[in-house]
Amino acid sequence: MRGVFLKIYLAFMVTALVTTAVTITLAAYYRQWSNDSVNLIAPTGGYISAAELILQQGGEPLLLEWLLRFERHPSVNAYVFDDQGLSLLPDPPATVVNYALSAESYEAQVNPVSRSEILVKAPIESAGGRVYLLVVEFMHPLVVFNLPAYLGWGLLASFLIFAVWSLLLSGYLTRPVRFMQKTVQAFASGDWHARMDPRSLRRRDELGELSREFNHMAGYIERLIHDQKQLVSDVSHELRSPLARSTVALELARLDAVPDQEEHLDRIELETHRLNEMIEDLLNMAKLDAQQDHSHWSDVHCDNVLQQVVDDARFEHPDSEVNLTLAEGLPVVFGDRKLLKSAFENITRNALLHTQEGTSVDLSARMKNGLIRIVIRDHGPGVPDDKLEDLLRPFVRAESARERLGQGHRGFGLGLAIAHRVVSHHRGQISLRNHREGGLMVTIDLPPAG
């Protein structure tokens, strides 16, 4: 079993083992520092014999020197009191004095929670027969080793160890997930070539299986989309020839037609014209999907292109009002002038088609957040909010467009889709929303040339 579950389980196990090892190590040192009373009291016999021998051979001066050497020991101290109850060492601790002068027998005093963990006393006699009292004090290890500093350094060391270990472990477990998220986002944004990291593919756990399954799915979807686009392109090309022959046949039929047949022939001509326009749009979309050569791109002045689009719209719709507002000093866009003009025209024509009679179509261009923002708004009925994003897909039309199509207007649902492809082709974004005062507002953000 090599799954993610096992790795997470092992991670917790390793963490627990490290914690246990640290605890055992500390316990072992503490055991070394603080043995039980039997093990601590046992060496005092040697201390008593040594102190009495030194006192008999060298008197108080040599005994005092021996006591001073004891003070250098971190966990054991020795004190000597004469027959007057005075300590040979200055300022002995109060607990030692009280224990030494107590009327109790010479039994060890064990108190593991105070400064002096164990106190042992015994009489020693000098060569002249003078009796002294030796007190041996075993210090509590937490007093010897400075508990606050000990705990502080211990917590700091533990934090650093676990922080580094958790960072490495989290990075190992989450790195493929983060890369997978970026890949899925790129694929969802239209990058059909996005694939998982080869290192993720070599993994032998669930994440590796998921990465391989995603690549398989992405390849399958890419082939489907490519085949679909290729089919649309091929069918569009193939339809042009029979449509051209239909147009010729229609003109020949008009030569022999009687007046009663003219209405039907006009209808055939209208439908043939619509098919030609739809095929042209499909071919343009296929060309945008396949076009990767930017060698013909150049700097494009969007204000000039918009002005030309507005002039053409006013000429084609003399009864409609088209307004244009341009900010000063607009930068240029690096791209294809013809494609950008086609996108602006498609959106403007769509706005003219849906704006209410007696209202205007408003176009504007200005800088916004470092991008060139172009807004085209009509004063029509708008579109339901849940249908806005769908309008950027091919062959999706609003209900008003379907009604106008029956009245002879062009409306195949390709204009906004083509504009979307053109804007995306220029690394821009297009969004649709209903204006609060009514009408549809199309916003285009294009990066300036840089």
Short mmCIF file of C-alpha atoms in Angstrom, two decimals:
data_model
loop_
_atom_site.label_atom_id
_atom_site.label_comp_id
_atom_site.label_asym_id
_atom_site.label_seq_id
_atom_site.Cartn_x
_atom_site.Cartn_y
_atom_site.Cartn_z
CA MET A 1 0.00 0.00 0.00
CA ARG A 2 1.72 3.16 -1.22
CA GLY A 3 -1.15 5.60 -1.07
CA VAL A 4 -1.43 9.09 0.32
CA PHE A 5 -3.16 7.65 3.37
CA LEU A 6 -0.11 5.55 4.16
CA LYS A 7 2.21 8.54 3.74
CA ILE A 8 0.11 10.69 6.05
CA TYR A 9 -0.10 7.83 8.52
CA LEU A 10 3.67 7.34 8.42
CA ALA A 11 4.15 11.09 8.86
CA PHE A 12 2.15 11.03 12.08
CA MET A 13 3.99 7.90 13.18
CA VAL A 14 7.39 9.50 12.57
CA THR A 15 6.26 12.61 14.44
CA ALA A 16 5.11 10.47 17.35
CA LEU A 17 8.37 8.51 17.31
CA VAL A 18 10.45 11.68 17.34
CA THR A 19 8.37 13.05 20.21
CA THR A 20 8.76 9.77 22.09
CA ALA A 21 12.50 9.73 21.47
CA VAL A 22 12.86 13.27 22.81
CA THR A 23 10.77 12.41 25.86
CA ILE A 24 12.76 9.24 26.56
CA THR A 25 16.03 11.14 26.17
CA LEU A 26 14.93 13.82 28.60
CA ALA A 27 13.67 11.18 31.01
CA ALA A 28 16.99 9.34 30.79
CA TYR A 29 18.94 12.50 31.59
CA TYR A 30 16.56 13.37 34.36
CA ARG A 31 17.06 9.86 35.79
CA GLN A 32 20.76 10.42 35.61
CA TRP A 33 20.44 13.78 37.33
CA SER A 34 17.91 12.68 39.95
CA ASN A 35 18.32 9.10 41.19
CA ASP A 36 16.22 7.69 44.01
CA SER A 37 17.07 8.34 47.62
CA VAL A 38 18.85 5.01 48.15
CA ASN A 39 21.30 5.61 45.32
CA LEU A 40 21.89 9.18 46.48
CA ILE A 41 22.31 8.43 50.17
CA ALA A 42 24.72 5.55 49.53
CA PRO A 43 27.77 7.74 48.63
CA THR A 44 27.38 9.80 51.82
CA GLY A 45 29.25 7.15 53.79
CA GLY A 46 32.34 7.94 51.77
CA TYR A 47 31.78 11.68 52.26
CA ILE A 48 31.52 11.20 56.04
CA SER A 49 34.66 9.07 56.22
CA ALA A 50 36.61 11.47 54.02
CA ALA A 51 35.51 14.53 56.00
CA GLU A 52 36.42 12.91 59.35
CA LEU A 53 39.83 11.77 58.05
CA ILE A 54 40.62 15.24 56.71
CA LEU A 55 39.52 16.86 59.99
CA GLN A 56 41.71 14.54 62.05
CA GLN A 57 44.76 15.01 59.84
CA GLY A 58 44.59 18.71 58.98
CA GLY A 59 42.09 20.26 61.34
CA GLU A 60 39.59 22.92 60.40
CA PRO A 61 41.77 24.63 57.72
CA LEU A 62 42.10 21.48 55.63
CA LEU A 63 38.41 20.64 56.20
CA LEU A 64 37.40 24.13 55.05
CA GLU A 65 39.45 23.70 51.88
CA TRP A 66 37.63 20.40 51.26
CA LEU A 67 34.26 22.11 51.75
CA LEU A 68 35.16 24.87 49.30
CA ARG A 69 35.93 22.25 46.67
CA PHE A 70 32.49 20.80 47.30
CA GLU A 71 30.89 24.13 46.39
CA ARG A 72 32.12 23.71 42.83
CA HIS A 73 29.99 20.58 42.43
CA PRO A 74 26.71 21.49 40.63
CA SER A 75 24.37 19.15 42.49
CA VAL A 76 26.02 18.22 45.85
CA ASN A 77 27.01 20.55 48.68
CA ALA A 78 28.63 19.83 52.06
CA TYR A 79 28.42 21.90 55.25
CA VAL A 80 30.13 21.43 58.64
CA PHE A 81 28.84 22.84 61.96
CA ASP A 82 31.01 22.97 65.11
CA ASP A 83 29.89 22.09 68.61
CA GLN A 84 28.58 25.65 69.01
CA GLY A 85 26.23 25.26 66.02
CA LEU A 86 28.27 27.62 63.85
CA SER A 87 28.92 26.81 60.18
CA LEU A 88 32.48 26.74 58.89
CA LEU A 89 31.09 28.13 55.58
CA PRO A 90 29.47 31.55 55.55
CA ASP A 91 25.71 31.95 54.93
CA PRO A 92 24.48 28.36 54.68
CA PRO A 93 20.90 27.93 53.37
CA ALA A 94 18.14 28.13 55.96
CA THR A 95 16.89 24.63 55.14
CA VAL A 96 20.35 23.21 55.85
CA VAL A 97 20.68 25.13 59.14
CA ASN A 98 17.22 24.04 60.33
CA TYR A 99 17.95 20.42 59.45
CA ALA A 100 21.36 20.52 61.10
CA LEU A 101 20.10 22.06 64.35
CA SER A 102 16.96 19.97 64.58
CA ALA A 103 16.66 17.56 67.51
CA GLU A 104 15.71 14.68 65.22
CA SER A 105 17.79 11.56 64.75
CA TYR A 106 20.40 11.28 62.06
CA GLU A 107 17.96 10.09 59.36
CA ALA A 108 18.02 11.44 55.82
CA GLN A 109 15.41 14.03 54.91
CA VAL A 110 13.91 13.45 51.45
CA ASN A 111 11.91 16.30 49.89
CA PRO A 112 11.94 16.04 46.08
CA VAL A 113 9.95 19.23 45.44
CA SER A 114 12.13 21.73 47.30
CA ARG A 115 15.57 23.19 46.65
CA SER A 116 17.26 20.49 48.73
CA GLU A 117 16.00 17.17 47.44
CA ILE A 118 17.87 15.08 50.07
CA LEU A 119 19.69 16.11 53.25
CA VAL A 120 21.99 13.70 55.13
CA LYS A 121 23.80 14.52 58.41
CA ALA A 122 26.35 12.66 60.49
CA PRO A 123 28.79 13.52 63.36
CA ILE A 124 32.51 13.61 62.75
CA GLU A 125 35.23 13.83 65.42
CA SER A 126 38.54 15.66 65.29
CA ALA A 127 41.84 14.32 66.61
CA GLY A 128 41.33 16.29 69.82
CA GLY A 129 37.93 14.75 70.42
CA ARG A 130 35.90 17.79 69.34
CA VAL A 131 32.61 16.78 67.65
CA TYR A 132 31.43 18.43 64.42
CA LEU A 133 28.29 17.84 62.37
CA LEU A 134 28.56 17.14 58.61
CA VAL A 135 25.51 17.88 56.42
CA VAL A 136 25.48 16.69 52.80
CA GLU A 137 22.88 18.39 50.55
CA PHE A 138 21.75 16.93 47.22
CA MET A 139 20.25 19.69 45.07
CA HIS A 140 17.10 19.20 43.04
CA PRO A 141 18.10 18.85 39.33
CA LEU A 142 15.57 21.43 38.16
CA VAL A 143 17.20 23.94 40.47
CA VAL A 144 20.66 23.01 39.24
CA PHE A 145 19.78 23.21 35.57
CA ASN A 146 17.70 26.43 35.59
CA LEU A 147 14.17 25.27 34.79
CA PRO A 148 12.97 28.36 32.79
CA ALA A 149 16.03 28.34 30.54
CA TYR A 150 15.88 24.56 30.21
CA LEU A 151 12.22 24.60 29.18
CA GLY A 152 12.73 27.58 26.88
CA TRP A 153 15.61 26.03 24.96
CA GLY A 154 13.80 22.69 24.88
CA LEU A 155 10.62 24.23 23.42
CA LEU A 156 12.64 26.25 20.91
CA ALA A 157 14.56 23.18 19.75
CA SER A 158 11.35 21.13 19.47
CA PHE A 159 9.62 23.91 17.53
CA LEU A 160 12.48 24.23 15.05
CA ILE A 161 12.70 20.47 14.54
CA PHE A 162 8.96 20.04 13.98
CA ALA A 163 8.71 23.22 11.87
CA VAL A 164 11.38 22.03 9.44
CA TRP A 165 10.01 18.51 9.34
CA SER A 166 6.43 19.71 8.80
CA LEU A 167 7.55 22.10 6.07
CA LEU A 168 9.35 19.37 4.16
CA LEU A 169 6.50 16.91 4.64
CA SER A 170 3.80 19.42 3.69
CA GLY A 171 5.73 20.50 0.61
CA TYR A 172 6.14 16.90 -0.50
CA LEU A 173 2.46 16.12 -0.04
CA THR A 174 0.97 19.36 -1.41
CA ARG A 175 3.36 20.25 -4.26
CA PRO A 176 1.67 17.93 -6.80
CA VAL A 177 -1.75 19.17 -5.66
CA ARG A 178 -0.75 22.81 -6.23
CA PHE A 179 0.69 22.01 -9.65
CA MET A 180 -2.42 20.00 -10.46
CA GLN A 181 -4.59 23.00 -9.54
CA LYS A 182 -2.62 25.29 -11.87
CA THR A 183 -2.82 22.75 -14.68
CA VAL A 184 -6.58 22.32 -14.29
CA GLN A 185 -7.05 26.11 -14.25
CA ALA A 186 -4.97 26.47 -17.43
CA PHE A 187 -6.92 23.69 -19.12
CA ALA A 188 -10.24 25.23 -18.08
CA SER A 189 -9.06 28.58 -19.52
CA GLY A 190 -8.63 27.04 -22.96
CA ASP A 191 -5.02 25.84 -22.90
CA TRP A 192 -5.74 22.39 -24.33
CA HIS A 193 -2.03 21.50 -24.25
CA ALA A 194 -1.79 21.83 -20.45
CA ARG A 195 -0.54 18.61 -18.86
CA MET A 196 0.59 17.42 -15.45
CA ASP A 197 4.18 17.62 -14.23
CA PRO A 198 6.23 14.56 -15.28
CA ARG A 199 7.33 14.14 -11.66
CA SER A 200 3.70 13.77 -10.64
CA LEU A 201 3.21 11.13 -13.31
CA ARG A 202 6.01 9.03 -11.82
CA ARG A 203 4.38 8.88 -8.41
CA ARG A 204 2.95 5.51 -7.39
CA ASP A 205 0.17 6.81 -5.17
CA GLU A 206 -3.34 8.20 -5.73
CA LEU A 207 -1.96 11.58 -6.81
CA GLY A 208 0.11 9.89 -9.50
CA GLU A 209 -2.93 7.94 -10.70
CA LEU A 210 -5.01 11.12 -10.74
CA SER A 211 -2.31 12.94 -12.74
CA ARG A 212 -2.17 10.14 -15.31
CA GLU A 213 -5.97 10.01 -15.56
CA PHE A 214 -6.10 13.78 -16.05
CA ASN A 215 -3.53 13.64 -18.85
CA HIS A 216 -5.52 10.86 -20.50
CA MET A 217 -8.74 12.88 -20.20
CA ALA A 218 -7.05 16.10 -21.41
CA GLY A 219 -5.63 14.32 -24.45
CA TYR A 220 -9.02 12.84 -25.27
CA ILE A 221 -10.79 16.20 -24.94
CA GLU A 222 -8.09 17.93 -27.00
CA ARG A 223 -8.55 15.40 -29.79
CA LEU A 224 -12.34 15.83 -29.66
CA ILE A 225 -12.11 19.61 -29.85
CA HIS A 226 -9.53 19.46 -32.62
CA ASP A 227 -11.67 17.00 -34.60
CA GLN A 228 -14.75 19.13 -34.04
CA LYS A 229 -13.03 22.29 -35.26
CA GLN A 230 -11.57 20.43 -38.19
CA LEU A 231 -15.01 19.05 -39.05
CA VAL A 232 -16.56 22.52 -38.92
CA SER A 233 -13.81 23.88 -41.12
CA ASP A 234 -14.04 21.02 -43.62
CA VAL A 235 -17.84 21.14 -43.79
CA SER A 236 -17.77 24.90 -44.27
CA HIS A 237 -15.33 24.56 -47.14
CA GLU A 238 -17.33 21.77 -48.72
CA LEU A 239 -20.60 23.69 -48.47
CA ARG A 240 -19.31 26.67 -50.41
CA SER A 241 -19.23 24.84 -53.71
CA PRO A 242 -22.86 23.61 -53.68
CA LEU A 243 -23.97 27.00 -52.40
CA ALA A 244 -22.18 28.69 -55.27
CA ARG A 245 -23.89 26.33 -57.70
CA SER A 246 -27.23 27.02 -55.99
CA THR A 247 -26.71 30.75 -56.51
CA VAL A 248 -26.02 30.21 -60.22
CA ALA A 249 -29.03 27.92 -60.54
CA LEU A 250 -31.16 30.52 -58.75
CA GLU A 251 -30.18 33.23 -61.24
CA LEU A 252 -30.96 30.88 -64.16
CA ALA A 253 -34.32 30.08 -62.59
CA ARG A 254 -35.16 33.78 -62.43
CA LEU A 255 -34.80 34.02 -66.22
CA ASP A 256 -37.71 31.62 -66.76
CA ALA A 257 -39.69 32.47 -63.62
CA VAL A 258 -43.22 33.81 -63.74
CA PRO A 259 -44.24 36.67 -61.39
CA ASP A 260 -45.90 34.27 -58.95
CA GLN A 261 -42.57 32.53 -58.41
CA GLU A 262 -40.55 35.64 -57.57
CA GLU A 263 -41.52 35.60 -53.88
CA HIS A 264 -40.28 32.01 -53.48
CA LEU A 265 -37.08 32.73 -55.38
CA ASP A 266 -36.40 35.76 -53.16
CA ARG A 267 -36.83 33.55 -50.14
CA ILE A 268 -34.35 31.02 -51.54
CA GLU A 269 -31.88 33.82 -52.23
CA LEU A 270 -32.23 35.14 -48.66
CA GLU A 271 -31.61 31.73 -47.12
CA THR A 272 -28.66 31.12 -49.43
CA HIS A 273 -27.20 34.46 -48.42
CA ARG A 274 -27.62 33.55 -44.76
CA LEU A 275 -25.84 30.24 -45.28
CA ASN A 276 -22.96 32.03 -47.00
CA GLU A 277 -22.64 34.46 -44.10
CA MET A 278 -22.73 31.69 -41.51
CA ILE A 279 -20.10 29.69 -43.40
CA GLU A 280 -17.89 32.77 -43.60
CA ASP A 281 -18.19 33.26 -39.84
CA LEU A 282 -17.37 29.61 -39.17
CA LEU A 283 -14.30 29.81 -41.37
CA ASN A 284 -13.18 32.94 -39.55
CA MET A 285 -13.54 31.16 -36.20
CA ALA A 286 -11.60 28.16 -37.49
CA LYS A 287 -8.89 30.49 -38.74
CA LEU A 288 -8.62 32.17 -35.32
CA ASP A 289 -8.26 28.80 -33.60
CA ALA A 290 -5.53 27.66 -35.95
CA GLN A 291 -3.67 30.93 -36.44
CA GLN A 292 -0.39 31.09 -34.51
CA ASP A 293 1.65 33.34 -36.79
CA HIS A 294 1.94 36.88 -35.43
CA SER A 295 4.56 38.07 -37.87
CA HIS A 296 2.05 40.38 -39.57
CA TRP A 297 0.98 42.05 -36.31
CA SER A 298 1.74 45.70 -35.78
CA ASP A 299 0.84 48.62 -33.52
CA VAL A 300 -2.88 49.37 -33.73
CA HIS A 301 -4.50 52.62 -32.63
CA CYS A 302 -7.80 51.49 -31.12
CA ASP A 303 -9.21 55.03 -31.20
CA ASN A 304 -8.79 55.17 -34.98
CA VAL A 305 -10.31 51.71 -35.41
CA LEU A 306 -13.30 52.61 -33.23
CA GLN A 307 -13.80 55.85 -35.13
CA GLN A 308 -13.90 53.91 -38.41
CA VAL A 309 -16.34 51.38 -36.94
CA VAL A 310 -18.64 54.20 -35.77
CA ASP A 311 -18.46 55.93 -39.17
CA ASP A 312 -19.42 52.69 -40.93
CA ALA A 313 -22.24 52.06 -38.45
CA ARG A 314 -23.66 55.55 -38.99
CA PHE A 315 -23.51 55.02 -42.76
CA GLU A 316 -25.24 51.62 -42.57
CA HIS A 317 -27.83 52.82 -40.01
CA PRO A 318 -28.50 56.47 -40.77
CA ASP A 319 -31.60 56.47 -38.56
CA SER A 320 -29.69 55.23 -35.49
CA GLU A 321 -27.64 57.29 -33.07
CA VAL A 322 -24.09 56.04 -32.41
CA ASN A 323 -21.96 57.92 -29.87
CA LEU A 324 -18.21 57.59 -29.37
CA THR A 325 -16.23 58.89 -26.38
CA LEU A 326 -12.43 58.59 -26.51
CA ALA A 327 -9.95 59.43 -23.76
CA GLU A 328 -6.85 61.34 -24.74
CA GLY A 329 -3.48 59.67 -25.08
CA LEU A 330 -4.63 56.09 -25.51
CA PRO A 331 -1.67 53.75 -26.08
CA VAL A 332 -1.45 51.43 -29.04
CA VAL A 333 -2.24 47.71 -29.04
CA PHE A 334 0.05 45.18 -30.67
CA GLY A 335 -2.14 43.00 -32.83
CA ASP A 336 -4.07 42.48 -36.05
CA ARG A 337 -5.99 45.61 -37.06
CA LYS A 338 -8.38 43.71 -39.31
CA LEU A 339 -9.34 41.22 -36.58
CA LEU A 340 -9.83 43.92 -33.96
CA LYS A 341 -12.00 45.95 -36.32
CA SER A 342 -14.06 42.84 -37.05
CA ALA A 343 -14.60 42.22 -33.32
CA PHE A 344 -15.66 45.83 -32.65
CA GLU A 345 -17.97 45.75 -35.68
CA ASN A 346 -19.66 42.53 -34.60
CA ILE A 347 -20.40 43.90 -31.13
CA THR A 348 -21.56 47.28 -32.48
CA ARG A 349 -23.88 45.67 -35.05
CA ASN A 350 -25.28 43.42 -32.36
CA ALA A 351 -25.94 46.49 -30.20
CA LEU A 352 -27.63 48.34 -33.10
CA LEU A 353 -29.80 45.30 -33.70
CA HIS A 354 -31.06 45.13 -30.11
CA THR A 355 -31.22 48.75 -28.95
CA GLN A 356 -34.69 50.21 -28.58
CA GLU A 357 -36.00 52.52 -31.31
CA GLY A 358 -35.04 56.11 -30.62
CA THR A 359 -32.14 55.19 -28.31
CA SER A 360 -28.41 55.27 -28.95
CA VAL A 361 -25.50 52.88 -29.00
CA ASP A 362 -22.64 54.24 -26.89
CA LEU A 363 -18.96 53.37 -27.42
CA SER A 364 -16.11 54.56 -25.19
CA ALA A 365 -12.42 53.87 -24.71
CA ARG A 366 -10.20 54.79 -21.74
CA MET A 367 -7.40 53.44 -19.55
CA LYS A 368 -8.39 51.30 -16.57
CA ASN A 369 -5.92 49.47 -14.28
CA GLY A 370 -3.19 49.62 -16.92
CA LEU A 371 -5.45 48.20 -19.66
CA ILE A 372 -7.32 49.77 -22.55
CA ARG A 373 -10.98 49.41 -21.65
CA ILE A 374 -13.51 49.58 -24.48
CA VAL A 375 -17.21 49.62 -23.55
CA ILE A 376 -20.04 49.17 -26.08
CA ARG A 377 -23.55 49.58 -24.68
CA ASP A 378 -27.03 49.46 -26.14
CA HIS A 379 -30.37 50.49 -24.63
CA GLY A 380 -32.24 47.33 -25.39
CA PRO A 381 -34.06 44.83 -23.19
CA GLY A 382 -30.84 43.23 -21.97
CA VAL A 383 -30.23 39.54 -21.38
CA PRO A 384 -31.10 37.31 -18.39
CA ASP A 385 -28.11 37.17 -16.04
CA ASP A 386 -27.85 33.39 -16.28
CA LYS A 387 -27.50 33.65 -20.08
CA LEU A 388 -24.76 36.29 -20.23
CA GLU A 389 -21.77 33.94 -20.29
CA ASP A 390 -23.50 31.64 -22.80
CA LEU A 391 -23.66 34.45 -25.37
CA LEU A 392 -19.91 34.16 -25.88
CA ARG A 393 -20.33 30.59 -27.16
CA PRO A 394 -21.10 29.87 -30.84
CA PHE A 395 -24.73 29.55 -31.95
CA VAL A 396 -26.15 30.96 -28.71
CA ARG A 397 -28.69 33.75 -29.24
CA ALA A 398 -30.97 35.77 -27.03
CA GLU A 399 -34.71 35.36 -27.56
CA SER A 400 -34.95 38.80 -29.17
CA ALA A 401 -32.32 37.75 -31.70
CA ARG A 402 -34.35 34.66 -32.58
CA GLU A 403 -37.39 36.83 -33.25
CA ARG A 404 -35.43 39.25 -35.42
CA LEU A 405 -33.93 36.35 -37.35
CA GLY A 406 -37.43 35.44 -38.46
CA GLN A 407 -37.84 39.02 -39.68
CA GLY A 408 -34.88 38.77 -42.02
CA HIS A 409 -32.11 39.98 -39.69
CA ARG A 410 -28.82 38.21 -39.46
CA GLY A 411 -28.43 36.45 -36.10
CA PHE A 412 -26.61 33.14 -36.00
CA GLY A 413 -25.07 33.65 -32.55
CA LEU A 414 -21.54 33.89 -33.97
CA GLY A 415 -20.79 37.61 -33.71
CA LEU A 416 -20.03 37.71 -30.00
CA ALA A 417 -18.28 34.33 -30.18
CA ILE A 418 -15.95 35.63 -32.89
CA ALA A 419 -15.31 38.81 -30.90
CA HIS A 420 -14.47 36.68 -27.88
CA ARG A 421 -11.95 34.65 -29.89
CA VAL A 422 -10.36 37.82 -31.31
CA VAL A 423 -10.00 39.46 -27.90
CA SER A 424 -8.57 36.27 -26.36
CA HIS A 425 -6.22 36.01 -29.34
CA HIS A 426 -4.85 39.44 -28.32
CA ARG A 427 -4.40 38.38 -24.66
CA GLY A 428 -7.42 40.43 -23.61
CA GLN A 429 -10.69 39.76 -21.82
CA ILE A 430 -14.31 40.37 -22.71
CA SER A 431 -17.23 40.43 -20.31
CA LEU A 432 -20.97 41.02 -20.60
CA ARG A 433 -23.36 42.48 -18.05
CA ASN A 434 -26.66 44.28 -17.93
CA HIS A 435 -26.49 48.00 -17.29
CA ARG A 436 -28.39 49.15 -14.20
CA GLU A 437 -30.43 51.53 -16.38
CA GLY A 438 -31.17 48.87 -18.97
CA GLY A 439 -29.40 47.45 -21.99
CA LEU A 440 -26.44 45.14 -22.51
CA MET A 441 -22.92 46.42 -21.87
CA VAL A 442 -19.92 44.65 -23.43
CA THR A 443 -16.56 45.45 -21.82
CA ILE A 444 -13.25 44.67 -23.56
CA ASP A 445 -9.89 44.96 -21.78
CA LEU A 446 -6.81 44.88 -24.01
CA PRO A 447 -3.18 45.09 -22.86
CA PRO A 448 -1.24 47.97 -24.41
CA ALA A 449 1.84 47.26 -26.49
CA GLY A 450 4.89 47.05 -24.32
#
